Coordinates of C-alpha atoms in Angstrom, one line a residue:
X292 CA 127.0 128.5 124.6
X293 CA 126.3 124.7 125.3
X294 CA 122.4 124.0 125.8
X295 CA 121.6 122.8 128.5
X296 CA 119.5 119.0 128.2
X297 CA 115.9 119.2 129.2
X298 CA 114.9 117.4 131.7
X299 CA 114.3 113.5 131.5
X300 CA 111.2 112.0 130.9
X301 CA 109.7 108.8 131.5
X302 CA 111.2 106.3 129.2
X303 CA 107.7 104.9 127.8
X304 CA 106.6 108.9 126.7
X305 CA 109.9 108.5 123.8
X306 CA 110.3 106.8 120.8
X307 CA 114.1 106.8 122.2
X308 CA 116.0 107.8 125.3
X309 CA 120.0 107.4 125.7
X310 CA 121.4 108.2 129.2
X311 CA 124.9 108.6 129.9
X312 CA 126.6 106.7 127.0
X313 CA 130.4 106.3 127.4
X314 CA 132.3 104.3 124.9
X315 CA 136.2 104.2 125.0
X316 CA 138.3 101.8 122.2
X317 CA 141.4 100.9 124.5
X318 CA 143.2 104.4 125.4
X319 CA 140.6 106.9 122.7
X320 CA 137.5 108.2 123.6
X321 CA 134.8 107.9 121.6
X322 CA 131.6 108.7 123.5
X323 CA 131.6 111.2 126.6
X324 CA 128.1 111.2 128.6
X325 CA 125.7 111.5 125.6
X326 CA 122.3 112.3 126.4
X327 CA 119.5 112.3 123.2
X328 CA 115.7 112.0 123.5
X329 CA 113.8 111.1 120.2
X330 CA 110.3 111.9 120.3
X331 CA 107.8 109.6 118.5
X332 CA 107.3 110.8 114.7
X333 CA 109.8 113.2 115.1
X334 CA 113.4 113.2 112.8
X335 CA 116.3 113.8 114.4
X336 CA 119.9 114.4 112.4
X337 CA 122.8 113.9 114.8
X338 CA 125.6 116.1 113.3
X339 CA 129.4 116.2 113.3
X340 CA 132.4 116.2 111.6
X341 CA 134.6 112.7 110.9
X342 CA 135.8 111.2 114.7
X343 CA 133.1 113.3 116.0
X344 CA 131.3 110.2 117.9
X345 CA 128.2 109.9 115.8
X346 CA 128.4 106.8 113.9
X347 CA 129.9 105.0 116.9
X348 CA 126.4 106.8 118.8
X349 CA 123.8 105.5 116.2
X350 CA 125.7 102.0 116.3
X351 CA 124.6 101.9 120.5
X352 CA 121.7 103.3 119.9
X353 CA 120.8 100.2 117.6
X354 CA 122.9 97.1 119.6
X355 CA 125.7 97.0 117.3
X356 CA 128.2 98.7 119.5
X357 CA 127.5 97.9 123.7
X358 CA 128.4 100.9 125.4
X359 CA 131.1 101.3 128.4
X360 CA 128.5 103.4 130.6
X361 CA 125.0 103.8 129.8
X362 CA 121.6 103.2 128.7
X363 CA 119.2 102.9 125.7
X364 CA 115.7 102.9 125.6
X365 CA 113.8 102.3 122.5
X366 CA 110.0 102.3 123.2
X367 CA 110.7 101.7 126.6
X368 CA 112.9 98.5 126.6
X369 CA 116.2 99.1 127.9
X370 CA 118.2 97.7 124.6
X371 CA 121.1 96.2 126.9
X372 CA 118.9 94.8 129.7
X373 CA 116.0 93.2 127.5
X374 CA 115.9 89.2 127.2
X375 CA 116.6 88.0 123.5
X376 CA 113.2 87.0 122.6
X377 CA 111.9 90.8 123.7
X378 CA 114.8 92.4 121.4
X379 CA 114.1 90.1 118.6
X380 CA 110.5 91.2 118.9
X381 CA 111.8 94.8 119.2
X382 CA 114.1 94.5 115.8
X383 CA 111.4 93.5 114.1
X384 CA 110.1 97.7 114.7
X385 CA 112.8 99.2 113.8
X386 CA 115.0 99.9 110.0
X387 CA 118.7 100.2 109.7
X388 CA 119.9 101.6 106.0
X389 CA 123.4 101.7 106.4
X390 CA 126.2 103.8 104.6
X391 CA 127.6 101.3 102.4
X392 CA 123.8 99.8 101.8
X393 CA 124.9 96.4 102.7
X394 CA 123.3 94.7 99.7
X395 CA 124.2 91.5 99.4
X396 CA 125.7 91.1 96.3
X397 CA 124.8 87.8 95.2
X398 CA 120.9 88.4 95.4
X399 CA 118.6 90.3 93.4
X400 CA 117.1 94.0 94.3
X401 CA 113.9 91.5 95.3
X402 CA 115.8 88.6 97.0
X403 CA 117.4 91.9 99.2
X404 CA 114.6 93.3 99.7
X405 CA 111.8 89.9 100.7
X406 CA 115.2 89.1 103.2
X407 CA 113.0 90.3 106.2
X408 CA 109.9 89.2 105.3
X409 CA 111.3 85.8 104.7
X410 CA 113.1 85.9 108.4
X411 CA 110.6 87.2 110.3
X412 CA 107.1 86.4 109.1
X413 CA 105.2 83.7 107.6
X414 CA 103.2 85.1 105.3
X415 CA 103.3 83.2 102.0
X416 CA 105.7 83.9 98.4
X417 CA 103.0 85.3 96.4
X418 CA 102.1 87.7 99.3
X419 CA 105.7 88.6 99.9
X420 CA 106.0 89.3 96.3
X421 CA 103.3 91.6 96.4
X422 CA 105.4 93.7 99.4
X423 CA 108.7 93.4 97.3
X424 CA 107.3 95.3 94.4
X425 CA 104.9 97.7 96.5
X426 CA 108.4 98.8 98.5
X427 CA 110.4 99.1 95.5
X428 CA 108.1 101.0 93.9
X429 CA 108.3 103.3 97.0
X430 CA 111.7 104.4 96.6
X431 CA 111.4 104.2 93.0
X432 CA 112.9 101.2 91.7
X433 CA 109.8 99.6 89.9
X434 CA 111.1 97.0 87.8
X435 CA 114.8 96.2 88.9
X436 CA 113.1 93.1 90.9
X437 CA 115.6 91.1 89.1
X438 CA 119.1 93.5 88.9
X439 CA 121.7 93.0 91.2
X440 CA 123.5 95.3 93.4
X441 CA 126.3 95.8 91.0
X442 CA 123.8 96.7 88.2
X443 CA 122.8 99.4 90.3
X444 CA 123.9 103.4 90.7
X445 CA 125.1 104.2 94.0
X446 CA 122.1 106.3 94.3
X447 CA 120.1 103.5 93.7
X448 CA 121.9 101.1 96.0
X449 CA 120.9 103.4 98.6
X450 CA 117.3 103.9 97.6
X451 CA 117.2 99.4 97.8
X452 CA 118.8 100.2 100.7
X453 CA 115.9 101.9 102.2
X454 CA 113.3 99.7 100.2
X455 CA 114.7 96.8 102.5
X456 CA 114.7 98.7 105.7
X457 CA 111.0 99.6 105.4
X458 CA 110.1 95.9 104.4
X459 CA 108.2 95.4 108.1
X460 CA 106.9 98.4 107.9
X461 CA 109.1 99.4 111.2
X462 CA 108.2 101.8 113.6
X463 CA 111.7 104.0 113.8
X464 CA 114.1 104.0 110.7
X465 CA 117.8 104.5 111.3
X466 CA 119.8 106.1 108.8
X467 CA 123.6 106.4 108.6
X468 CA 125.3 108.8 106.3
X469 CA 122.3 108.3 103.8
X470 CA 123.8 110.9 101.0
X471 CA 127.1 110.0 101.4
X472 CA 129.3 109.9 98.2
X473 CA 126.6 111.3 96.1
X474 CA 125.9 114.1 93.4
X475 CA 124.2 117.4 94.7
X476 CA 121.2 116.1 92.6
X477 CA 121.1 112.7 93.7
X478 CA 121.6 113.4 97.3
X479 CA 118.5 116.3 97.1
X480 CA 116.1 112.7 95.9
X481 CA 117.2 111.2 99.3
X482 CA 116.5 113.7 100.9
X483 CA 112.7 114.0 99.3
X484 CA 112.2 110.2 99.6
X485 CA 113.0 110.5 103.4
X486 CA 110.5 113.7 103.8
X487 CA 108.2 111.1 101.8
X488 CA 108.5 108.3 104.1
X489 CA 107.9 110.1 107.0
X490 CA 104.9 111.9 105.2
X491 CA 103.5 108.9 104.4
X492 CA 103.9 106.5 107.4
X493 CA 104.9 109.1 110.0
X494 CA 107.7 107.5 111.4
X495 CA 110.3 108.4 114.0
X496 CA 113.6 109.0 111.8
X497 CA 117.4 108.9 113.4
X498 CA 119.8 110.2 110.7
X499 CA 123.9 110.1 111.1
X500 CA 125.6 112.6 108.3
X501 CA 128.0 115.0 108.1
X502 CA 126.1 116.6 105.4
X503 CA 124.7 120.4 106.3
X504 CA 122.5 120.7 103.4
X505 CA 120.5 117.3 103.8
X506 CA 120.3 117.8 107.9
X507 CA 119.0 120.9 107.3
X508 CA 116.4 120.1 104.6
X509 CA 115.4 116.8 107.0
X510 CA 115.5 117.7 110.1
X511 CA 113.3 118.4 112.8
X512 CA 115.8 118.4 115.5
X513 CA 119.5 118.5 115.1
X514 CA 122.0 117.6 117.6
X515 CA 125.3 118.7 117.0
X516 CA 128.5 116.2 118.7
X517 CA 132.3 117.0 118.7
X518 CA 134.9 115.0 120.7
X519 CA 131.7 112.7 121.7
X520 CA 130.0 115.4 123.5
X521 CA 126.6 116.7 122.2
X522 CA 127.0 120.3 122.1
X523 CA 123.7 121.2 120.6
X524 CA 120.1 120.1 120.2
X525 CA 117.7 121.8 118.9
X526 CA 115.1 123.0 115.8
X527 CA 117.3 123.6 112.8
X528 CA 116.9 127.7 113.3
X529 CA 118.0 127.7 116.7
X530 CA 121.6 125.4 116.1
X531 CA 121.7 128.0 112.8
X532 CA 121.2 131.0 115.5
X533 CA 124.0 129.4 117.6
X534 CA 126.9 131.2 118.9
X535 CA 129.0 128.6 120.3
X536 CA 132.5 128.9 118.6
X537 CA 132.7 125.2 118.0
X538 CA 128.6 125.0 116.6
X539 CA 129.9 128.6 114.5
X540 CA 132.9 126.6 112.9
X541 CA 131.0 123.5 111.8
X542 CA 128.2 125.3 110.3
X543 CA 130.2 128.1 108.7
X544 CA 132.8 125.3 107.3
X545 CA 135.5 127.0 109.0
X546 CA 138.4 125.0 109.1
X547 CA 140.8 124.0 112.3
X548 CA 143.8 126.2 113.0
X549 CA 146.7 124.7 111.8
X550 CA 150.4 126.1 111.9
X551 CA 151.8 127.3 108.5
X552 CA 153.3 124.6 106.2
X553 CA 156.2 127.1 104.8
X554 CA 156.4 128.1 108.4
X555 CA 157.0 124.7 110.1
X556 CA 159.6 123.8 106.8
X557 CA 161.5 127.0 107.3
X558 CA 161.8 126.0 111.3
X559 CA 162.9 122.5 110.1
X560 CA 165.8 123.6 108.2
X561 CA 167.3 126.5 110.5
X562 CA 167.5 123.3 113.0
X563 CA 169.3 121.3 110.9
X564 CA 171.7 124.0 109.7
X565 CA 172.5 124.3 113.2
X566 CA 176.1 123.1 114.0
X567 CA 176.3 119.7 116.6
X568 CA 178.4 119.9 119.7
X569 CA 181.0 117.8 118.9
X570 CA 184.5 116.8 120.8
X571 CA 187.8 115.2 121.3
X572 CA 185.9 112.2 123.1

């Protein structure tokens, strides 16, 4: 059972609105008509397995990726439309802490972090200092002001990760794949830090993972996509109460029906046991 999308409201009454996004790379498929709202305040996990559409999704919903079809609306500016100065303006409201956490490598945790302040504002070192340390002691990292990425754990990487997309103090963090290649433990202190940063500046949250124990712990809303199609969205304990087959297999873990290996080998050599027509010529 597919739930049927609500219908629209005015763009200016969202935190985030996509309409109709298509995205195709040569002959695949990536995006199918997605539809999302994202209220103000509100965290929303997009869900689905690898291929499913979701990164490629978060990366139009942001600029990175220009759609085939389609519209974005973040706080009312249509993303694709807007003139560069309003969308430099705009990225200046919004976070992006990206899977790999994009550190740069030669800079320190505090060089990494003061990278936005330094680009978009003008307020002086000594104040921007003062931001540095208040952010990293945020997400935990008092006092590695001076390590460098490489120094770091990945689940600290991540955390600077965050510390530098909440520098500007943006209005809508973007997350992708946040606990991705982490311990159980480590990836349950992401998941508190993002309940903490919502708690604590109350804003809107757009998280990408594949990762059913973090979306559930996170999420206010979930939307579910497979084959670049959102299937689902809804509060966590309606997609749980779900009966679609496809929604049942991804939850329950189930996996794909494959035809049996022993099977397919035993097929393979009857056929080549089989005698070729052969002739005089």
């Amino acid at each position: 059972m597919t739930v049927a999308a609500p219908a629209p409201r005015a763009t200016d009454d969202l935190a985030i609105r996509v309409c109709g996004i298509h995205k195709s790379f040569g002959d695949t498929v990536v995006l199918a008509g997605v539809d999302l709202e994202v209220e103000h305040g509100e965290t929303l996990v997009i869900l689905g397995g690898s291929g499913s559409g979701k990164s490629t999704l978060l990366r139009c919903m942001i600029g990175l990726e220009k759609p085939d079809q389609g519209t974005v609306h973040i706080q009312g500016t249509d993303i694709f439309a807007a003139s560069e100065s309003r969308l430099v303006r705009l990225r200046q409201r919004l976070g992006m802490a990206f899977q790999s956490s994009a550190l740069f490598g030669s800079m320190t945790l505090g060089q990494n972090v003061d990278l936005p302040l330094s680009e978009f504002t003008e307020l002086p070192e000594s104040t921007r200092e003062i931001i540095v340390d208040i952010k990293l002691a945020l997400v935990g990292l008092e006092g590695a002001v001076d390590r460098l990425p490489a120094q770091l754990s990945g689940g600290m990487k991540k955390r600077a990760a965050f510390a530098r997309a909440m520098a500007l103090d943006p209005d809508i963090l973007f997350c992708d794949e946040p606990s991705a290649g982490l311990d159980p433990v480590t990836a349950a202190g992401l998941d508190r830090l993002l309940l903490q940063l919502k708690s604590v500046f109350g804003i809107t949250m757009v998280v990408v993972t594949h990762e059913l124990a973090s979306a559930f712990a996170i999420a206010d809303r979930l939307a579910l996509i497979h084959k670049g199609r959102v299937l689902i969205t809804d509060t966590p304990d309606k997609v749980r109460a779900c009966t679609d087959p496809i929604v049942r297999q991804f939850l329950d873990r189930e996996p794909e029906e494959i035809e049996d290996s022993h099977e397919r080998f035993r097929q393979f050599m009857l056929d080549e046991d089989e005698p070729g027509e052969s002739g005089d010529g």
